[in-house]
Amino acid sequence: MAESLLITGPPGSGKSRAALDHFHSKSGSLLVTPTATMAEHIRHQLARALSPVRPSRIITLAAFLNRTGAPAAASKPALHLAIEEALDRLRPARFQAVAEYSGFRNALASLMEEVERDALAPDLARLYDEVEQGLARRGAALRNVRLRAAAQLARQLPGELPAQIVFDGFFSFSNAELNLIESLAARTGIVVTLPEGPGGNASDWPGAAAARSRLLRAGFREFRCASVFRTPELEAFCAPTLEQETEEIARRILEEAARGRPFHEMGIVLRTRDPYAPALKTTLARFGIPARLYFAESLSAHPAIAFLAGAVRALLDGWDHGELLRLVRMPVSGVGATPDGDRFDFDLRQLLPGRGLPLRGLVSREASENSAKSSTDALLGSLLDSFAAMNAWMRDRLEPAEWAARIRTLRALIPQPAIAGNISSQTLNAWTSSARALDALDEVLEETAALFGGTKAGLGGTQAGIGPAPVSLKSAGRITLTDFWRHFEAALELKEMRIPDHRREVVHVFDVFEARQWELPVVFVCGMNERHFPQYHREDPLLNDAARRRAGLKTSAELQREERSLFHLATTRATAKTMVSYARFDEKGDATLPSFFLAALPSSFPDDMPVSKRAALCEIRVRPRPARNVPGLIKGLINVMSVRSSRPIRDPELLERLATGHRTLSPSAIERFLQCPFQFFADRSLRLRPRPAAPRDRLDMLVQGSIIHAAIAALEEMPLLGAAVFDHEFAAEIAKLRIPAGYRAEAVRLEMLRNFTTFLADRSVSHGFKLGWSARVEEKFRIALTPELSVRGRIDRLEVGPNGEALVIDYKYSAAKTIRDRVKDQDKGEVVQAGLYLLAAVKEFGLTPAGMLYCGLKKEVEWGGWHVPLAGFEKIGECCTRDRLDELTEAAAATAVTVFESIASGEIGVRPADESKCAWCDYRDICRIDTQ
């Protein structure tokens, strides 16, 4: 037996450096790592240190098994299919309730790759045997089967093994892996590294402790790296939310870069990919920080694949228009994020819900009126035609290979990139990513067809001719698209894709397991919250702790102890500075608990100080500086739209257009300007339209108010129908707006009906309108205030007395407090409706004002306003003199004129009178009131 060495020590003690020294000490040595990204990192590290080696000398354990002649590795789709077949054939009673769930099959797949058969309960052992046989028929094998085969072949392989094999970066080894290492050690030199806790505490790494004991019994000599060479400066900070935590990390990265530190000398360590990796990817991009994330993504999550897969799913679902809109809005379609795509989106959203193709009548109505269509509009029409042509697929039955070929033709739905002029690196990366994703799609199609019994391509590793010929998944050769798609879609979910990224000047983002081979000057460790770091581990429901202990696998308790060691590993990756952080509140706004591991960090704080007090508070929101150069006119518009004290418009032509365009104003438009000049400018001058609401969201307060107004107006013509009037108007509006029936619509209807019947009761009992005056409803008016300005509107109800008196009533589907606030706002000059309606009674209808009343109809009937002394109205509103009513009309008219003059002078400032109303404004993302 050649001399074999075991190198142990805590994180940061130089184990990997010692292992590399041994690797270099013998020509032809082989270095084996757990992951492909780790192998790539070591190759690059050696190349930068001017010690390059052949890539074939630094490989993963899976690649090493392929070299030994072991059976090919089972791909994830092949393994899941074998599990599905085994469950269908054996039907174990214990798992019948969950056998159809993908999560259960994922758990079974992970267990079978990890555990050996002898450790399983009888029903699981039978499943294991069935899966193993199913894979063997396809020339593939489970990981433990491959390890056992490799261990046997290692003793029998003809020729020479490498002079030395180094295993570095592993936290522990399973029994099957240890068998392989011992078999190799009988023929060549082996070097193995294993971690231990600070101070040599092996119990912090339970799996490593068991492997260490076995290797020592096998005759390995141990070399301990006891000293930790890295003692970085430690900082801790917290931010209110996860998003702000990532923004603070970005700010600190830019600070380090401003001091001269390259991006490649900084890294971010995560406990797990989610939820931080997506947030960091977005935030770092916003701040212009180049970053590489060392995470594999599901192929199905790539935009190009999601678009093509979404098209097939939409076809199988009958072309639901909501799903169709989601596809068209994707930028990868060539139509998303374009004016034509937005117009199509607006038009079709108004017709939701619906399904079916073709839809050519909706394609860019504006473009069809012109002599020439835009290129995007033509692309949209072509895309919809291609979708409609897919309808014929539903009638076909084809061979699996034919379905694979047909689905491959969908690549043509993605427009070819137009290469012209300078191409940004971001655009080039997007094109490269899409091309690689489409190539991976072809591989999955080929593999799925093979699973149905065609060929063996893609089913496992690199070997050919191993085991008997594959068998058919189905006895019938021709299948429907639904049958093929079910397996293909599952394969897409399971297929992982890494986009090669060879950039050097990037910030590295990886999880704590990938971090074990890294050493960087500055490292951030984020997400230091209880239940995230540390994670809390439960007992495996398929293989309990007792069985895992017998099988030599980690128990839940051992995994829990390992969390502290992972934290120690993460905080020792830096040579100069480690910054740990956490978010104080979760996505629901609930307070979070800082990780108890933070208390173990060396600091100048007293030991009894709470952990939450040791982290610096970062409350100020960080935002990236604009990086784009914009033309002068656009820049000016951005300035006036983004600064609260913005200058008014001064261009004479624009001022003339503002004056002529607003010669007629409604009371609501005037009040909108009084609330915020910019809101008026966006809504009434620019006439920006918010995106139409989804069907279930259309029954908003504005629509509810319209229904109530229509019901009250109809009641005047058909008083005997009572509450039935409301039901008729509600049904008509629901049909008109295509609002689907459901719980929410019914709940809103019942609430509105209850409020309407309450109003009817109040109308007949409380005051009864016993004045005996005639009533007019929905009376329109238009009055001139100055030669340049007119006011138009519509009065809900106008009670006319025998002597020409006028009592104006305006119904509001609002709560009592809103009515009381509106009366108060009239006195503040923020509301003009009452005064202008009274003025209309005089100028338009030639009547004498007797009062103006608001009637709130939500939850309870609330009356508010002003009126001269009237019998029966003593408890309604404010009893006042005619002079008080004249004051209301004069003040409202003066305010209306002032507003018009401000509009005509170009006033568009972001100055909300009531900032609490900004939360409901459609244009808050344009004015960016939060930033200000």
GROMACS .gro file of C-alpha atoms in nm, residues 70 102 129 136 227 436 483 513 607 699 797 853 907:
model
   13
   70ALA     CA    1  -1.816   0.246  -1.378
  102SER     CA    2  -4.313   1.581  -0.761
  129ASP     CA    3  -3.431  -0.250  -0.643
  136ALA     CA    4  -2.972  -0.070  -1.560
  227SER     CA    5  -0.319   2.740   1.322
  436ARG     CA    6  -2.679   2.797  -2.494
  483ASP     CA    7  -4.826   1.248  -2.329
  513PHE     CA    8  -2.037   2.507   0.039
  607ASP     CA    9  -2.044   3.997   2.618
  699LEU     CA   10  -6.447   4.566  -0.945
  797ARG     CA   11  -7.983   6.487  -0.797
  853LEU     CA   12  -7.550   6.798   0.044
  907GLU     CA   13  -4.712   7.456  -1.329
   0.00000   0.00000   0.00000
